[in-house]
Coordinates of C-alpha atoms and ligand atoms in Angstrom, one line a residue:
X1353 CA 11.3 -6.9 21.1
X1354 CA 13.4 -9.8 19.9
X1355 CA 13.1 -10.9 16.3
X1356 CA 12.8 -15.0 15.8
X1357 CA 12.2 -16.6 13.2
X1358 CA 11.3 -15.9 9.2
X1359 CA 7.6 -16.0 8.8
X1360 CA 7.0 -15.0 5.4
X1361 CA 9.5 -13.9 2.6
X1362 CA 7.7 -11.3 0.1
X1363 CA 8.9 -9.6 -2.6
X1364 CA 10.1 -6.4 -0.8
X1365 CA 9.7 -7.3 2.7
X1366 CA 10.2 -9.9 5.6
X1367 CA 8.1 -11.1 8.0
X1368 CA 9.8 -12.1 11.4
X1369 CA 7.8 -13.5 14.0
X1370 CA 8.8 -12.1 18.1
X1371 CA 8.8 -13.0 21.4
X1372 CA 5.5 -11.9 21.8
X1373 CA 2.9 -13.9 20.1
X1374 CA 0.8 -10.6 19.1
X1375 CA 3.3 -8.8 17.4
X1376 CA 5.5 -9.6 14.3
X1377 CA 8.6 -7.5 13.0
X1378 CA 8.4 -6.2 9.4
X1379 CA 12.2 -5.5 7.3
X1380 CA 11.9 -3.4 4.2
X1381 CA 14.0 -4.7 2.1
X1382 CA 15.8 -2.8 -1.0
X1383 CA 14.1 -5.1 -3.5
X1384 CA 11.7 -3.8 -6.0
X1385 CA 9.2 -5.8 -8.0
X1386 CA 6.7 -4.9 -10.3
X1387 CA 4.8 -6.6 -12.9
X1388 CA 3.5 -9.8 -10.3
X1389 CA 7.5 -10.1 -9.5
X1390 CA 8.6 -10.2 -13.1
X1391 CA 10.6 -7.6 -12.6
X1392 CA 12.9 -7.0 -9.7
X1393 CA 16.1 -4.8 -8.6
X1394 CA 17.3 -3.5 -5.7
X1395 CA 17.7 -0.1 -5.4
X1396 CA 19.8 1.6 -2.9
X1397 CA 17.6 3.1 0.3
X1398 CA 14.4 2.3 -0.6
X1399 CA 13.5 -0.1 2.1
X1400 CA 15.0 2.6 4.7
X1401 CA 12.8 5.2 2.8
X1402 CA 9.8 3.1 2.3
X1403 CA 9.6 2.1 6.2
X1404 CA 9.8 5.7 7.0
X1405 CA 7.4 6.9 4.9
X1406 CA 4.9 4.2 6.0
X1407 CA 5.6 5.0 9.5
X1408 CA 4.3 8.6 8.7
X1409 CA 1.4 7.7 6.9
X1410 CA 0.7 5.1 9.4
X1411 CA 0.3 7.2 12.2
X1412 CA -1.3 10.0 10.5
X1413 CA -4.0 8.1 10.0
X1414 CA -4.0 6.4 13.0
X1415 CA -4.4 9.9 14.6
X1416 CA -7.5 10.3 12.3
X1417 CA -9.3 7.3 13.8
X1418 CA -8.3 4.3 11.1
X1419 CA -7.1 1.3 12.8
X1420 CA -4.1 -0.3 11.8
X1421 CA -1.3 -2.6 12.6
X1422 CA 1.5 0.1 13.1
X1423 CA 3.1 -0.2 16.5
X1424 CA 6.6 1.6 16.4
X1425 CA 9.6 2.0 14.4
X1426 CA 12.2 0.1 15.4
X1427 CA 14.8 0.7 12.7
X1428 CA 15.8 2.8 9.9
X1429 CA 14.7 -0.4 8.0
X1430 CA 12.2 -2.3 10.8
X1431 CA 8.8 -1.7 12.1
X1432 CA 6.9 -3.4 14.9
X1433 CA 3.3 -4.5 13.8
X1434 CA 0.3 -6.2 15.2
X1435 CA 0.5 -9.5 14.1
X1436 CA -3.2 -9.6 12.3
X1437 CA -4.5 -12.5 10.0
X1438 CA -4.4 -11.1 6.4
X1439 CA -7.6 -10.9 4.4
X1440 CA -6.5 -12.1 0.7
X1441 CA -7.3 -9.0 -1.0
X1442 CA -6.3 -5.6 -2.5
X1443 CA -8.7 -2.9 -2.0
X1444 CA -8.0 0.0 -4.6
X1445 CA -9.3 3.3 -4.7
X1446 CA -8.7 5.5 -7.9
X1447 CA -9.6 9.1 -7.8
X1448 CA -7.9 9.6 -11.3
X1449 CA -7.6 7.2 -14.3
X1450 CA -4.5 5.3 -14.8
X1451 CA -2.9 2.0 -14.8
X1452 CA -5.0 -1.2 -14.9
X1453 CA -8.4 0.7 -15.3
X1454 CA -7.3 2.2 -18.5
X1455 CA -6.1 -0.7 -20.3
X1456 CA -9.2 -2.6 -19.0
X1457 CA -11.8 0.2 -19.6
X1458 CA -10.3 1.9 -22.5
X1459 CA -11.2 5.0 -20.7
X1460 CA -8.6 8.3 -20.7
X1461 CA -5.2 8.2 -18.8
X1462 CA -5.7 11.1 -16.4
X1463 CA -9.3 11.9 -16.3
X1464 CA -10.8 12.9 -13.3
X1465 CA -12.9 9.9 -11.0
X1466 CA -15.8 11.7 -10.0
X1467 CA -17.2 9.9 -7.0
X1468 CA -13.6 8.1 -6.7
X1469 CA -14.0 4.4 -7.9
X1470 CA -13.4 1.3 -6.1
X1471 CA -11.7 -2.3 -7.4
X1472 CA -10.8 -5.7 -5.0
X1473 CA -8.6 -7.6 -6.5
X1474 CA -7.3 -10.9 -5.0
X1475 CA -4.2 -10.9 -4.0
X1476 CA -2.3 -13.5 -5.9
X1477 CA 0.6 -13.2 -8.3
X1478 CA 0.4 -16.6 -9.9
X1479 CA -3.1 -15.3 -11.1
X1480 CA -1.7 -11.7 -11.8
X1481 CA -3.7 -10.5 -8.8
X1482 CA -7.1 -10.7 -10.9
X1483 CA -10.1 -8.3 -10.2
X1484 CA -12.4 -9.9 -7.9
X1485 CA -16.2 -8.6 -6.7
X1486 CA -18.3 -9.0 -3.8
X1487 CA -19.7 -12.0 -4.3
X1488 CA -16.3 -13.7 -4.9
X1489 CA -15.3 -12.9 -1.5
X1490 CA -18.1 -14.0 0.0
X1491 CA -18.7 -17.2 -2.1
X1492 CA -14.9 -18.5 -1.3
X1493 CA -15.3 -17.0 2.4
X1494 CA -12.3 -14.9 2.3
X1495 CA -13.9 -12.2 4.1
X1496 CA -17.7 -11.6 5.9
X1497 CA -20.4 -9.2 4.4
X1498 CA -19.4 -7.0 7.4
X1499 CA -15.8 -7.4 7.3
X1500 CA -16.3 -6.0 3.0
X1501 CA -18.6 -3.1 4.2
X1502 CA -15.3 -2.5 6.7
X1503 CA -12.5 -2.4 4.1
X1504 CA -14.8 -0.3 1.8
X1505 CA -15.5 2.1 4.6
X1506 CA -11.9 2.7 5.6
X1507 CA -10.6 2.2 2.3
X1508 CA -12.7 5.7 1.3
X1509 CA -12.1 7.2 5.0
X1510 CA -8.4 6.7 4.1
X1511 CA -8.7 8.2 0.9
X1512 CA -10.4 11.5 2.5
X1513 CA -7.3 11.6 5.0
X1514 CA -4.7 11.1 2.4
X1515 CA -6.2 13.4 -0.4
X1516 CA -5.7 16.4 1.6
X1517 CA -2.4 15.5 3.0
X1518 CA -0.7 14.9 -0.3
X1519 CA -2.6 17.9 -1.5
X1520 CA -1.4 20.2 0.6
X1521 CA 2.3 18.9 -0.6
X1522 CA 1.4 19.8 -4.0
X1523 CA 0.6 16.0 -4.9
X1524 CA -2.2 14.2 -6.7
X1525 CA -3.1 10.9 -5.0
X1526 CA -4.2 9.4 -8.1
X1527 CA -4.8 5.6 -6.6
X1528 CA -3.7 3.4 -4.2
X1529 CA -3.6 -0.1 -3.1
X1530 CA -4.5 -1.3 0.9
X1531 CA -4.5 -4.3 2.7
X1532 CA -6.0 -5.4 5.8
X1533 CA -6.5 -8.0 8.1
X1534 CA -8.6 -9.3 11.7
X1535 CA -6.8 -8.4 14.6
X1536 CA -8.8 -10.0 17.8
X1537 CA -11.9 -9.7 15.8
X1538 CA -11.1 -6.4 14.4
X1539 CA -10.5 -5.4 11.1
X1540 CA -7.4 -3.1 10.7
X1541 CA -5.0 -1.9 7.9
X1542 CA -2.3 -3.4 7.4
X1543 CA 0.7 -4.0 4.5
X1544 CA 2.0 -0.6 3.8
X1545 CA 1.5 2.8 2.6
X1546 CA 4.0 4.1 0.1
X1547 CA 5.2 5.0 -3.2
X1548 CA 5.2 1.6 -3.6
X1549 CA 1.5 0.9 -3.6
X1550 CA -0.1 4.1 -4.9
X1551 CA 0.2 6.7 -7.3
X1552 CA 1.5 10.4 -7.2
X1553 CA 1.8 12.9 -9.5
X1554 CA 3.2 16.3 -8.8
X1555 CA 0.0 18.6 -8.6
X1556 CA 1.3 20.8 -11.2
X1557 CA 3.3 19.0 -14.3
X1558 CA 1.6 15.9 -13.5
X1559 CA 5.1 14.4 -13.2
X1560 CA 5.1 10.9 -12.1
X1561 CA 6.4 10.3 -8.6
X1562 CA 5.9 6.9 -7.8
X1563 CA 6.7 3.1 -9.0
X1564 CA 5.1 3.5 -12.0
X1565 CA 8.7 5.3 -13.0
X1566 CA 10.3 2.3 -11.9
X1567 CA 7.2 0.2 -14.0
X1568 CA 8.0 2.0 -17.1
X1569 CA 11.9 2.2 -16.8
X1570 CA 12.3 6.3 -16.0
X1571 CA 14.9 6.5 -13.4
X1572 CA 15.3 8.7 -10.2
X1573 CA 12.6 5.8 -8.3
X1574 CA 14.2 6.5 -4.7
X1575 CA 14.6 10.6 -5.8
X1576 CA 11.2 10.7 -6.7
X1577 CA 10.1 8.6 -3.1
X1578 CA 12.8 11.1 -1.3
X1579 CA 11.1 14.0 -2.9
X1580 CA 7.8 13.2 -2.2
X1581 CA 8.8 12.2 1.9
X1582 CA 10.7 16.0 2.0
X1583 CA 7.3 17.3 0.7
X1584 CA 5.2 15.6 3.2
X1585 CA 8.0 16.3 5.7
X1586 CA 8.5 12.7 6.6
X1587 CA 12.0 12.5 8.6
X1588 CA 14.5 10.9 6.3
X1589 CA 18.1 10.3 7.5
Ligands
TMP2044 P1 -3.4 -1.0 -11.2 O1 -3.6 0.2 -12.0 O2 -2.2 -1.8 -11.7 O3 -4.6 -1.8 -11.0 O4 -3.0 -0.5 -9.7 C1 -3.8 0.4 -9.0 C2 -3.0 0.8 -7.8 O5 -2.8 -0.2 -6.8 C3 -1.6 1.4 -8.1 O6 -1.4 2.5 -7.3 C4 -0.7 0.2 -7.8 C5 -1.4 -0.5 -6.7 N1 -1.2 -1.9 -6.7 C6 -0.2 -2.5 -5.9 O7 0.5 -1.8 -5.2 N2 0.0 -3.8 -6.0 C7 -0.8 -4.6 -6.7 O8 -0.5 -5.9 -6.7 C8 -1.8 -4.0 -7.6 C9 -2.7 -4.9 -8.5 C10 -2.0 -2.7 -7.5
LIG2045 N1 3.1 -5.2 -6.5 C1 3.1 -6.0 -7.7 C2 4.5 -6.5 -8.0 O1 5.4 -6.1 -7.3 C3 2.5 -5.3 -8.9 C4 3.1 -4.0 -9.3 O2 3.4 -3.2 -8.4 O3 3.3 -3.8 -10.5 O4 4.9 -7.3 -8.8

């Protein structure tokens, strides 16, 4: 597949468009953002780590029955996509307090989410991503009644899937952030999965293993990523 031209420049990743007008070439990149881009470094591997671990993710739960936009790796750094038309917002599922929800709530860092709870926000950093409800996203058309009851659907189908895999690696999926778009009329994931765009905690000391250490300035960012792709047994180089 032969990569053309610059699409779209994020904060950690290119967008290339390809010969073929149905799929698009995605480069994780080694920079780092946090904080609506406030923030940024680069930090040595994590695009190679991050495309890997996506790549993993990706297909298990394509295996499982969730559409998404992964096609094949194509580089330590590279992955081949669907090219899908984004739907402008963040669907988050927390199964255990932290982050936004607790500043916003007041409610206990760490306490259990019991059913799991689910946030859109609208995906824009000028606004600071800002939390957005149903009737937003129909009012301002960004997505149909049926396409919402799709991204909650997999959004929790996901979080089933992903629960039990990161359990069984001694991990706590705490939350997590997905994106999707239409692809032909179908509504897929796509974006990323990766310490990047959730949260982990080791099972037992609660450790955090995720960019929340990069958030909060604790070092060992890519260690904590690596350690948490050698758990999962996600092929590394
Ligand atoms: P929050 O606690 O900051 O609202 O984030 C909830 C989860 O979603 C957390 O795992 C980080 C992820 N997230 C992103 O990856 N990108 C974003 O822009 C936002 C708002 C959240
Ligand atoms: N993804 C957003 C950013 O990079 C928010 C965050 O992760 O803190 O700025």
């Amino acid at each position: 597949m032969e990569k053309q031209q610059v699409l779209v420049k994020g904060k950690a990743k290119t967008v290339y468009a390809t010969n073929d007008p149905d799929k698009l070439v995605i480069h994780f990149r080694n920079d780092t953002s946090a904080f609506d881009g406030e923030k940024m470094e680069q930090l040595d591997r994590k695009g190679m780590v991050n495309n890997r671990f996506n790549a993993f993710i990706m297909q298990k739960l394509q295996a499982a029955g969730i559409p998404t936009h992964f096609e094949s790796l194509l580089a330590d750094d590279e992955v081949l996509v669907k090219k899908m038309h984004m739907i402008p917002v963040e669907c988050v599922v927390r199964n255990i307090a932290a982050g936004s929800i607790v500043r916003r709530l007041g409610v206990q860092d760490g306490m259990d989410l019991n059913p799991p709870t689910f946030e859109f926000f609208l995906k824009n950093d000028a606004l600071h991503d800002p939390m957005v409800n149903e009737y937003h996203i129909r009012s301002f058309n960004w997505a149909t009644d049926a396409e919402v009851a799709a991204m909650k659907e997999l959004t929790f189908r996901v979080n089933d899937i992903l629960k039990k895999l990161f359990a069984d690696a001694g991990l706590l999926l705490v939350d997590y952030k997905l994106e999707f778009g239409r692809y032909h009329g179908e509504v897929m994931l796509g974006d990323e999965f990766s310490p990047d765009g959730c949260r982990l905690w080791d099972a037992k000391t609660r450790e955090k293993l995720d960019k929340d250490r990069f958030r909060q300035g604790l070092g060992g960012v890519v260690e904590a990523y690596e350690e948490v792709a050698r758990r999962l047994g996600v092929p590394l180089e």
